[in-house]
Amino acid sequence: MSTRMLKFVSTEQERPVKRSAEDRSDDFHEIYREFIEAKAEEQSGRCSQCGVPFCQEHCPLGNNIPDWLMLTANGRLEEAYQVSSATNNMPEICGRICPQDRLCEGSCTTEQSGHGAITIGAVEKYITDTAWENGWIKPITPPRERAQSVGIIGAGPGGLAAAEQLRRKGYKVTVYDRYDRVGGLLVYGIPGFKLEKEVVQRRADYLEASGVEFVLNCNVGEDISFQDLRAKHSSVLIATGVYKAKSLNAPGAGAEGVYPALEYLTTSNKQNLGDAVPDYDSGKLNAKGKKVVVIGGGDTAMDCVRTAIRQGASSVTCLYRRNRENMPGSQREVANAEEEGVTFEWLAAPRAVIDNGGKASAVRAVRMRLGLPDASGRQAPEEVPGSDFDIEADMVIQALGFDPEDLPILFNENQLTVNRWGAVRVDYSTMMTSMDGVFAVGDIVRGASLVVWAVKEGRDAAESIHEYLLACATDRPVAAE
Ligand SMILES: Cc1cc2nc3c(=O)[nH]c(=O)nc-3n(C[C@H](O)[C@H](O)[C@H](O)COP(=O)(O)OP(=O)(O)OC[C@H]3O[C@@H](n4cnc5c(N)ncnc54)[C@H](O)[C@@H]3O)c2cc1C
Ligand code: SF4
């Protein structure tokens, strides 16, 4: 093993420099700076090269982390990139936005031994950003072209990962999306301060240069029927994500000034991309000068509170019914939000929106305490009697999660089986749905989840589609051009 490794005792954990809260809280640029080469090498050298790498086990993609850390520590960055990209179609994106504290870094042995995790995400991002800068990432030229084609519905991370893998095997790939840009929630959900949009566009351009065809502004089920898509392609992959917002069921929730989180975030992302956004310009979905209350404790809620800060809200409060330790969002994001001036009301649940002449003026909340564990093992929150209180609010954002749209209805396809929440049922060993040759991946299968899981399932489905098409191939591969 290289003598550059196992430095976790003598070298402190260091993350890339984070911009100060004052510096970052009025723009939408990413908040972490890039490692310089020497730092990436030094931090990679802290890895203890465990015999059983728990980081790898807890990465949904099974990334070969110890190997690319070792290569980076030894300045062999191009090889590090080859190893890292062998299991991940968007390492620079996962490096930026995976909740590493819950995945690879959370189970890193040096973290468990009290020395602080290896900064895996930051190194992963550094390796691939360097690969892009140095031109090591070249468009795909498949060893041979195949006559069969795959239609993918949804240009989010699940659809894109599958598109890349299938293109590598030589299939013709067409990706349909109802949005006008490629990326799904990477573009229109996740704000720029976590993931700058040029990073996503670079991936889209790479796929296009590799021969993947994108058909944008195309809502499958409306602009083209699902049945036509099936007739047109040898196989179809559904990667449509989940977009039906769960809404607040409380008096006053219909008042003006109460909005779903994704509508708010999409407006902000479009505005930052330079699009004309009347709802932002009119002030409707712009938090400037407003008292904002965000309801929810997940990643979406964190993105909303931090967006409101950047838009110049006069106050931003996050209301969450459990405590800090039990929130679903990343602890790192909560710390970032606190630094930027967000107030958290833990153990508080909304009772009503105070409707003042049709407009929201406050949220009435009640204090909660954690009771006995429920069926899932989590302590159920219960109200503290007589503890109501009001928080002034002229903008209330509901970040309460998402449900799948009714795909059998949208696609006019009663053969497509969904579970009782509306998620598409698949056989997890193949990712095939109840319909022959139709596969599904990502949030539409597992419910609102993570980018890294969508990528993993996109890769798995591509492998299964390949096997499926080989098995039922009536055509032979045609010669590469
Ligand atoms: C605000 C927010 C913040 C998040 N932050 C993080 C984070 O920090 N880290 C993380 O790992 N995950 C995060 N997530 C979750 C992550 O974005 C999703 O898990 C991931 O994007 C799911 O990928 P997907 O490909 O399944 O779906 P999506 O990314 O949702 O893509 C689905 C695509 O399908 C298209 N589509 C849908 N229906 C049709 C149709 N009928 N016809 C044509 N196209 C259609 C949509 O337009 C969309 O482009 C966040 C989610 C949100 C909402
Ligand atoms: S993909 Fe995510 S979980 Fe896996 S190594 Fe990278 S940052 Fe960690």
Coordinates of N, CA and C in Angstrom, one line a residue, residues 206-424:
Y206 N -22.9 16.5 -23.1 CA -22.1 15.3 -23.3 C -23.0 14.2 -23.8
L207 N -24.2 14.0 -23.3 CA -25.1 12.9 -23.8 C -25.5 13.2 -25.2
E208 N -25.8 14.5 -25.4 CA -26.2 14.8 -26.8 C -25.1 14.6 -27.8
A209 N -23.9 14.9 -27.4 CA -22.7 14.7 -28.3 C -22.5 13.2 -28.4
S210 N -23.0 12.4 -27.5 CA -22.8 10.9 -27.6 C -23.9 10.3 -28.4
G211 N -24.8 11.1 -28.9 CA -25.8 10.5 -29.8 C -27.2 10.3 -29.1
V212 N -27.4 10.7 -27.9 CA -28.7 10.6 -27.2 C -29.5 11.7 -27.8
E213 N -30.8 11.3 -28.2 CA -31.7 12.3 -28.7 C -32.6 12.8 -27.6
F214 N -32.8 14.1 -27.4 CA -33.7 14.7 -26.4 C -34.9 15.3 -27.2
V215 N -36.1 14.9 -26.7 CA -37.3 15.5 -27.2 C -37.9 16.3 -26.0
L216 N -37.7 17.6 -26.0 CA -38.2 18.4 -24.8 C -39.5 19.0 -25.1
N217 N -40.1 19.6 -24.0 CA -41.4 20.2 -24.1 C -42.4 19.1 -24.6
C218 N -42.2 17.9 -24.2 CA -43.1 16.8 -24.7 C -43.6 16.0 -23.5
N219 N -44.9 16.3 -23.3 CA -45.5 15.6 -22.1 C -46.1 14.3 -22.6
V220 N -45.5 13.2 -22.2 CA -46.0 11.9 -22.6 C -47.4 11.7 -21.9
G221 N -48.3 11.2 -22.7 CA -49.7 11.1 -22.2 C -50.5 12.2 -22.8
E222 N -49.9 13.3 -23.2 CA -50.6 14.5 -23.8 C -50.1 14.7 -25.2
D223 N -48.8 15.1 -25.3 CA -48.3 15.4 -26.6 C -48.0 14.2 -27.5
I224 N -47.7 13.1 -26.8 CA -47.5 11.8 -27.5 C -48.1 10.8 -26.6
S225 N -48.7 9.8 -27.2 CA -49.3 8.8 -26.2 C -48.3 7.7 -25.8
F226 N -48.5 7.1 -24.7 CA -47.6 6.1 -24.2 C -47.6 4.9 -25.2
Q227 N -48.8 4.7 -25.8 CA -48.9 3.5 -26.7 C -48.1 3.8 -28.0
D228 N -48.1 5.0 -28.4 CA -47.3 5.4 -29.6 C -45.8 5.2 -29.3
L229 N -45.4 5.6 -28.1 CA -44.0 5.4 -27.7 C -43.6 4.0 -27.7
R230 N -44.5 3.1 -27.2 CA -44.2 1.7 -27.1 C -44.0 1.1 -28.5
A231 N -44.9 1.6 -29.4 CA -44.9 1.1 -30.8 C -43.6 1.6 -31.5
K232 N -43.1 2.7 -31.1 CA -41.9 3.3 -31.7 C -40.6 2.7 -31.3
H233 N -40.6 2.3 -30.0 CA -39.3 1.8 -29.4 C -39.4 0.3 -29.1
S234 N -38.2 -0.3 -29.0 CA -38.1 -1.7 -28.7 C -38.4 -1.9 -27.2
S235 N -38.1 -0.9 -26.4 CA -38.3 -0.9 -25.0 C -38.6 0.5 -24.5
V236 N -39.3 0.6 -23.4 CA -39.6 1.9 -22.8 C -39.2 1.9 -21.3
L237 N -38.6 3.0 -20.9 CA -38.2 3.2 -19.5 C -39.0 4.4 -18.9
I238 N -39.7 4.2 -17.8 CA -40.4 5.3 -17.2 C -39.6 5.8 -16.0
A239 N -39.2 7.1 -16.1 CA -38.4 7.7 -15.1 C -38.9 9.1 -14.8
T240 N -40.2 9.2 -14.4 CA -40.9 10.4 -14.4 C -40.9 11.2 -13.1
G241 N -40.3 10.6 -12.1 CA -40.2 11.3 -10.8 C -41.6 11.4 -10.1
V242 N -41.6 12.2 -9.0 CA -42.9 12.4 -8.3 C -43.1 13.9 -8.1
Y243 N -44.3 14.3 -8.5 CA -44.5 15.8 -8.6 C -45.8 16.3 -7.9
K244 N -46.6 15.4 -7.4 CA -47.9 15.8 -6.8 C -47.6 16.2 -5.4
A245 N -47.7 17.5 -5.1 CA -47.3 18.0 -3.8 C -48.3 17.6 -2.8
K246 N -47.9 17.2 -1.6 CA -48.8 16.9 -0.5 C -49.1 18.3 0.1
S247 N -50.4 18.6 0.3 CA -50.7 19.9 0.8 C -51.2 19.9 2.2
L248 N -51.1 21.1 2.8 CA -51.5 21.3 4.2 C -53.0 21.2 4.3
N249 N -53.4 20.4 5.3 CA -54.8 20.2 5.5 C -55.2 20.9 6.8
A250 N -55.4 22.2 6.6 CA -55.7 23.0 7.8 C -56.5 24.3 7.4
P251 N -57.3 24.8 8.3 CA -58.0 26.0 7.9 C -57.1 27.1 7.4
G252 N -57.5 27.8 6.4 CA -56.8 29.0 5.8 C -55.7 28.5 4.8
A253 N -55.6 27.2 4.6 CA -54.5 26.8 3.7 C -54.7 27.3 2.2
G254 N -56.0 27.7 1.9 CA -56.2 28.2 0.6 C -56.0 29.7 0.4
A255 N -55.5 30.3 1.5 CA -55.4 31.8 1.4 C -54.3 32.2 0.4
E256 N -54.3 33.4 -0.1 CA -53.3 33.9 -1.0 C -52.0 34.0 -0.2
G257 N -50.9 33.6 -0.8 CA -49.6 33.6 0.0 C -49.2 32.3 0.5
V258 N -50.0 31.2 0.2 CA -49.7 29.8 0.6 C -49.3 29.1 -0.7
Y259 N -48.1 28.6 -0.7 CA -47.7 28.0 -2.0 C -47.0 26.6 -1.8
P260 N -47.1 25.8 -2.8 CA -46.3 24.5 -2.7 C -44.8 24.8 -3.0
A261 N -44.0 24.0 -2.3 CA -42.5 24.2 -2.3 C -42.0 24.2 -3.7
L262 N -42.4 23.2 -4.5 CA -41.7 23.0 -5.8 C -42.1 24.1 -6.8
E263 N -43.3 24.7 -6.6 CA -43.7 25.8 -7.5 C -42.7 27.0 -7.2
Y264 N -42.5 27.2 -5.9 CA -41.6 28.3 -5.4 C -40.2 28.1 -5.9
L265 N -39.7 26.8 -5.7 CA -38.3 26.6 -6.1 C -38.1 26.6 -7.6
T266 N -39.1 26.1 -8.4 CA -38.9 26.1 -9.8 C -38.9 27.5 -10.4
T267 N -39.8 28.3 -9.8 CA -39.8 29.8 -10.2 C -38.4 30.4 -10.0
S268 N -37.9 30.1 -8.8 CA -36.6 30.7 -8.4 C -35.5 30.2 -9.4
N269 N -35.5 28.9 -9.7 CA -34.5 28.3 -10.6 C -34.6 28.9 -12.0
K270 N -35.9 29.1 -12.4 CA -36.1 29.6 -13.8 C -35.6 31.1 -13.8
Q271 N -35.9 31.8 -12.8 CA -35.4 33.2 -12.7 C -33.9 33.3 -12.8
N272 N -33.3 32.4 -12.0 CA -31.8 32.4 -12.0 C -31.2 31.9 -13.3
L273 N -32.0 31.2 -14.1 CA -31.5 30.7 -15.4 C -31.8 31.8 -16.5
G274 N -32.4 32.9 -16.1 CA -32.6 34.0 -17.0 C -33.9 34.0 -17.8
D275 N -34.8 33.0 -17.4 CA -36.1 32.9 -18.1 C -37.0 34.1 -17.6
A276 N -38.0 34.4 -18.4 CA -39.0 35.4 -18.0 C -40.0 34.6 -17.1
V277 N -40.1 35.1 -15.8 CA -41.0 34.4 -14.9 C -42.0 35.4 -14.3
P278 N -43.1 35.6 -14.9 CA -44.1 36.6 -14.4 C -44.4 36.5 -12.9
D279 N -44.5 35.2 -12.4 CA -44.9 35.1 -11.0 C -43.8 35.5 -10.0
Y280 N -42.6 35.6 -10.5 CA -41.5 36.1 -9.7 C -41.5 37.7 -9.8
D281 N -41.6 38.1 -11.1 CA -41.6 39.6 -11.3 C -42.7 40.3 -10.6
S282 N -43.9 39.6 -10.6 CA -45.1 40.3 -9.9 C -44.9 40.3 -8.4
G283 N -44.0 39.5 -7.9 CA -43.8 39.4 -6.4 C -44.5 38.3 -5.8
K284 N -45.3 37.6 -6.6 CA -46.1 36.5 -6.0 C -45.2 35.4 -5.4
L285 N -44.3 34.9 -6.2 CA -43.4 33.8 -5.7 C -42.0 34.4 -5.5
N286 N -41.9 35.6 -4.9 CA -40.7 36.2 -4.6 C -40.7 36.6 -3.1
A287 N -39.8 36.1 -2.4 CA -39.8 36.3 -0.9 C -39.3 37.7 -0.5
K288 N -38.8 38.5 -1.4 CA -38.2 39.8 -1.0 C -39.1 40.6 -0.1
G289 N -38.5 40.9 1.1 CA -39.2 41.8 2.1 C -40.3 41.1 2.8
K290 N -40.5 39.8 2.6 CA -41.6 39.1 3.2 C -41.2 38.3 4.5
K291 N -42.2 38.1 5.3 CA -42.0 37.2 6.5 C -42.4 35.8 6.0
V292 N -41.4 34.9 5.9 CA -41.7 33.6 5.3 C -41.7 32.5 6.4
V293 N -42.7 31.6 6.3 CA -42.7 30.4 7.1 C -42.7 29.2 6.2
V294 N -41.8 28.3 6.4 CA -41.7 27.1 5.6 C -42.1 25.9 6.5
I295 N -43.0 25.1 6.0 CA -43.5 24.0 6.9 C -42.9 22.7 6.3
G296 N -42.2 22.0 7.2 CA -41.5 20.7 6.7 C -40.1 20.7 7.2
G297 N -39.5 19.4 7.2 CA -38.2 19.3 7.8 C -37.3 18.5 6.9
G298 N -37.6 18.4 5.6 CA -36.8 17.6 4.7 C -35.9 18.5 3.8
D299 N -35.2 17.9 2.9 CA -34.3 18.6 2.0 C -35.0 19.7 1.3
T300 N -36.2 19.5 0.8 CA -37.0 20.5 0.1 C -37.2 21.7 1.0
A301 N -37.6 21.5 2.2 CA -37.8 22.6 3.2 C -36.5 23.4 3.3
M302 N -35.4 22.7 3.5 CA -34.1 23.4 3.6 C -33.8 24.3 2.4
D303 N -34.1 23.7 1.2 CA -33.9 24.5 0.0 C -34.8 25.7 0.0
C304 N -36.0 25.6 0.4 CA -36.9 26.7 0.4 C -36.4 27.8 1.4
V305 N -36.1 27.4 2.6 CA -35.7 28.5 3.6 C -34.4 29.2 3.1
R306 N -33.5 28.5 2.5 CA -32.3 29.1 2.1 C -32.5 30.0 0.8
T307 N -33.5 29.6 0.0 CA -33.8 30.4 -1.2 C -34.5 31.7 -0.8
A308 N -35.3 31.6 0.2 CA -36.0 32.8 0.7 C -35.0 33.8 1.3
I309 N -34.0 33.3 2.0 CA -32.9 34.2 2.5 C -32.3 34.9 1.4
R310 N -31.9 34.2 0.3 CA -31.2 34.8 -0.8 C -32.1 35.8 -1.6
Q311 N -33.4 35.6 -1.5 CA -34.3 36.5 -2.2 C -34.6 37.8 -1.4
G312 N -34.0 37.8 -0.1 CA -34.2 39.0 0.7 C -35.4 39.0 1.6
A313 N -35.8 37.9 2.0 CA -37.0 37.8 3.0 C -36.6 38.6 4.2
S314 N -37.6 39.2 4.9 CA -37.3 39.9 6.1 C -37.1 39.0 7.3
S315 N -37.8 37.8 7.3 CA -37.6 36.8 8.3 C -37.9 35.4 7.6
V316 N -37.2 34.4 8.1 CA -37.5 33.0 7.6 C -37.5 32.1 8.7
T317 N -38.7 31.4 8.9 CA -38.8 30.4 10.0 C -39.2 29.1 9.4
C318 N -38.6 28.0 9.9 CA -38.9 26.7 9.5 C -39.7 26.0 10.7
L319 N -40.8 25.4 10.3 CA -41.6 24.8 11.3 C -41.6 23.3 11.1
Y320 N -41.1 22.5 12.1 CA -41.1 21.1 11.9 C -41.6 20.4 13.2
R321 N -42.4 19.4 13.0 CA -43.1 18.8 14.1 C -42.3 17.9 15.0
R322 N -41.2 17.4 14.5 CA -40.3 16.6 15.4 C -39.1 17.4 15.8
N323 N -38.1 16.8 16.5 CA -37.0 17.6 16.9 C -35.9 17.5 15.8
R324 N -34.8 18.2 16.1 CA -33.7 18.3 15.1 C -33.1 17.0 14.8
E325 N -32.9 16.1 15.8 CA -32.3 14.8 15.6 C -33.2 13.9 14.7
N326 N -34.5 14.2 14.7 CA -35.4 13.3 14.0 C -35.9 13.8 12.6
M327 N -35.2 14.9 12.2 CA -35.7 15.5 10.9 C -35.1 14.7 9.8
P328 N -35.9 14.6 8.7 CA -35.4 13.8 7.5 C -34.3 14.5 6.7
G329 N -34.2 15.8 6.8 CA -33.2 16.5 6.0 C -31.8 16.4 6.5
S330 N -30.8 16.7 5.7 CA -29.4 16.6 6.1 C -29.0 17.6 7.2
Q331 N -28.3 17.1 8.2 CA -27.9 18.0 9.3 C -27.0 19.1 8.8
R332 N -26.2 18.7 7.8 CA -25.3 19.7 7.2 C -26.1 20.9 6.6
E333 N -27.2 20.6 6.0 CA -28.0 21.7 5.4 C -28.7 22.5 6.5
V334 N -29.1 21.9 7.6 CA -29.7 22.7 8.7 C -28.6 23.7 9.2
A335 N -27.4 23.2 9.4 CA -26.3 24.1 9.9 C -26.1 25.2 9.0
N336 N -26.1 24.9 7.6 CA -25.9 26.0 6.6 C -27.1 27.0 6.8
A337 N -28.3 26.5 6.9 CA -29.4 27.4 7.0 C -29.4 28.3 8.2
E338 N -29.0 27.7 9.4 CA -28.8 28.5 10.6 C -27.8 29.6 10.4
E339 N -26.7 29.2 9.8 CA -25.6 30.2 9.6 C -26.2 31.4 8.8
E340 N -27.1 31.1 7.8 CA -27.6 32.1 6.9 C -28.7 32.9 7.5
G341 N -29.1 32.5 8.7 CA -30.1 33.4 9.5 C -31.5 32.8 9.6
V342 N -31.7 31.5 9.3 CA -33.0 30.9 9.4 C -33.3 30.5 10.8
T343 N -34.5 30.8 11.3 CA -34.9 30.4 12.6 C -35.7 29.0 12.5
F344 N -35.3 28.1 13.4 CA -36.0 26.8 13.4 C -37.0 26.7 14.6
E345 N -38.2 26.4 14.3 CA -39.2 26.1 15.4 C -39.3 24.6 15.4
W346 N -38.5 23.9 16.2 CA -38.6 22.4 16.3 C -39.8 22.1 17.1
L347 N -40.3 20.9 17.0 CA -41.4 20.4 17.8 C -42.6 21.4 17.7
A348 N -42.9 21.8 16.5 CA -44.1 22.7 16.3 C -44.8 22.3 15.1
A349 N -46.1 22.2 15.1 CA -46.9 21.8 13.9 C -47.9 22.9 13.6
P350 N -48.2 23.0 12.3 CA -49.2 24.1 11.9 C -50.6 23.6 12.3
R351 N -51.4 24.6 12.8 CA -52.8 24.3 13.1 C -53.7 25.0 12.1
A352 N -53.3 26.2 11.7 CA -54.1 26.9 10.7 C -53.2 28.0 10.1
V353 N -53.7 28.5 8.9 CA -53.1 29.7 8.4 C -54.1 30.8 8.7
I354 N -53.6 31.9 9.3 CA -54.5 33.0 9.6 C -54.8 33.8 8.3
D355 N -56.1 33.8 7.9 CA -56.5 34.4 6.7 C -57.0 35.8 7.0
N356 N -56.3 36.8 6.5 CA -56.7 38.2 6.8 C -57.2 38.8 5.5
G357 N -58.5 38.8 5.3 CA -59.1 39.3 4.0 C -58.6 38.6 2.8
G358 N -58.5 37.3 2.9 CA -58.1 36.4 1.8 C -56.6 36.2 1.7
K359 N -55.8 36.9 2.5 CA -54.4 36.8 2.4 C -53.8 36.2 3.7
A360 N -52.8 35.4 3.6 CA -52.1 34.8 4.8 C -51.4 35.9 5.6
S361 N -51.6 35.9 6.9 CA -50.9 36.9 7.7 C -50.1 36.3 8.8
A362 N -50.4 35.0 9.1 CA -49.7 34.3 10.2 C -49.9 32.8 10.1
V363 N -49.1 32.0 10.7 CA -49.3 30.6 10.9 C -49.6 30.4 12.4
R364 N -50.7 29.7 12.6 CA -51.0 29.3 14.0 C -50.4 27.9 14.2
A365 N -49.5 27.8 15.2 CA -48.8 26.5 15.4 C -49.1 26.0 16.8
V366 N -48.8 24.8 17.0 CA -48.9 24.2 18.4 C -47.6 23.4 18.7
R367 N -47.2 23.5 20.0 CA -46.0 22.8 20.4 C -46.3 21.3 20.4
M368 N -45.3 20.6 20.1 CA -45.4 19.1 20.1 C -44.3 18.5 21.1
R369 N -44.6 17.3 21.5 CA -43.6 16.5 22.2 C -43.5 15.1 21.5
L370 N -42.4 14.4 21.7 CA -42.3 13.1 21.1 C -42.8 12.1 22.1
G371 N -43.8 11.3 21.6 CA -44.4 10.2 22.4 C -43.8 8.9 22.2
L372 N -44.6 7.9 22.3 CA -44.1 6.5 22.1 C -43.8 6.2 20.7
P373 N -42.8 5.3 20.4 CA -42.5 4.9 19.0 C -43.8 4.4 18.3
D374 N -44.0 4.7 17.1 CA -45.1 4.2 16.3 C -44.7 2.9 15.6
A375 N -45.5 2.4 14.7 CA -45.2 1.1 14.0 C -43.8 1.1 13.3
S376 N -43.4 2.3 12.8 CA -42.2 2.4 12.1 C -41.0 2.5 13.0
G377 N -41.3 2.6 14.3 CA -40.2 2.7 15.3 C -39.8 4.1 15.7
R378 N -40.4 5.1 14.9 CA -40.1 6.5 15.2 C -41.0 7.0 16.3
Q379 N -40.5 7.9 17.1 CA -41.4 8.4 18.2 C -42.4 9.3 17.5
A380 N -43.7 9.1 17.8 CA -44.7 9.8 17.2 C -44.9 11.2 17.9
P381 N -45.0 12.3 17.2 CA -45.2 13.6 17.8 C -46.6 13.8 18.3
E382 N -46.8 14.3 19.5 CA -48.2 14.6 19.9 C -48.2 16.0 20.5
E383 N -49.4 16.6 20.4 CA -49.6 18.0 20.8 C -49.5 18.2 22.3
V384 N -48.9 19.3 22.6 CA -48.9 19.8 24.0 C -50.1 20.7 24.2
P385 N -51.1 20.2 25.0 CA -52.4 21.0 25.1 C -52.1 22.4 25.5
G386 N -52.9 23.3 24.9 CA -52.9 24.7 25.2 C -51.6 25.4 24.9
S387 N -50.9 24.9 23.9 CA -49.6 25.6 23.6 C -49.6 26.3 22.3
D388 N -50.7 26.7 21.8 CA -50.8 27.4 20.5 C -50.0 28.7 20.5
F389 N -49.4 29.0 19.4 CA -48.7 30.3 19.2 C -48.8 30.7 17.8
D390 N -48.6 32.0 17.5 CA -48.7 32.5 16.1 C -47.3 33.0 15.7
I391 N -47.0 32.7 14.4 CA -45.8 33.3 13.8 C -46.3 34.1 12.6
E392 N -45.9 35.4 12.6 CA -46.4 36.3 11.5 C -45.8 35.7 10.2
A393 N -46.6 35.8 9.1 CA -46.2 35.2 7.8 C -47.0 35.8 6.7
D394 N -46.3 36.4 5.7 CA -47.1 36.8 4.5 C -46.8 35.9 3.4
M395 N -45.9 34.9 3.6 CA -45.7 33.9 2.6 C -45.5 32.5 3.4
V396 N -46.3 31.6 3.0 CA -46.2 30.3 3.7 C -45.9 29.2 2.6
I397 N -44.8 28.5 2.8 CA -44.4 27.5 1.8 C -44.6 26.1 2.4
Q398 N -45.4 25.2 1.7 CA -45.6 23.9 2.2 C -44.6 22.9 1.6
A399 N -43.8 22.4 2.4 CA -42.8 21.4 1.9 C -43.0 20.1 2.6
L400 N -44.2 19.5 2.3 CA -44.6 18.3 3.0 C -44.5 17.0 2.3
G401 N -43.7 17.0 1.2 CA -43.5 15.8 0.5 C -44.3 15.7 -0.8
F402 N -44.0 14.7 -1.6 CA -44.6 14.5 -2.9 C -45.2 13.1 -3.0
D403 N -46.3 13.0 -3.8 CA -46.8 11.7 -4.2 C -46.7 11.6 -5.7
P404 N -46.8 10.3 -6.2 CA -46.7 10.1 -7.7 C -48.0 10.6 -8.3
E405 N -47.9 11.1 -9.6 CA -49.1 11.4 -10.3 C -49.7 10.0 -10.7
D406 N -51.0 10.1 -11.1 CA -51.7 8.8 -11.5 C -51.3 8.4 -12.9
L407 N -50.2 7.6 -13.0 CA -49.7 7.3 -14.3 C -50.6 6.4 -15.1
P408 N -51.3 5.4 -14.5 CA -52.2 4.6 -15.4 C -53.2 5.5 -16.1
I409 N -53.7 6.6 -15.4 CA -54.6 7.5 -16.0 C -53.9 8.4 -17.0
L410 N -52.8 9.0 -16.6 CA -52.1 9.9 -17.5 C -51.7 9.2 -18.8
F411 N -51.2 7.9 -18.6 CA -50.8 7.2 -19.8 C -51.9 6.4 -20.5
N412 N -53.1 6.5 -19.9 CA -54.3 5.7 -20.4 C -53.9 4.2 -20.5
E413 N -53.3 3.7 -19.5 CA -52.7 2.3 -19.5 C -53.1 1.6 -18.3
N414 N -54.2 0.8 -18.3 CA -54.5 0.1 -17.1 C -53.7 -1.2 -16.8
Q415 N -52.8 -1.5 -17.8 CA -51.9 -2.6 -17.5 C -50.8 -2.3 -16.6
L416 N -50.6 -1.0 -16.4 CA -49.4 -0.6 -15.6 C -49.8 -0.6 -14.2
T417 N -49.2 -1.5 -13.4 CA -49.6 -1.7 -12.0 C -48.8 -0.7 -11.1
V418 N -49.6 -0.1 -10.2 CA -49.0 0.8 -9.2 C -49.4 0.3 -7.8
N419 N -48.6 0.8 -6.8 CA -49.0 0.4 -5.4 C -50.0 1.3 -4.9
R420 N -50.3 1.2 -3.6 CA -51.4 2.0 -3.1 C -51.1 3.5 -3.0
W421 N -49.8 3.8 -3.0 CA -49.4 5.2 -3.0 C -49.3 5.8 -4.5
G422 N -49.5 4.9 -5.4 CA -49.4 5.3 -6.8 C -48.0 5.1 -7.5
A423 N -47.0 4.6 -6.7 CA -45.7 4.3 -7.2 C -45.8 3.1 -8.2
V424 N -45.0 3.2 -9.2 CA -45.0 2.1 -10.2 C -44.4 0.8 -9.6

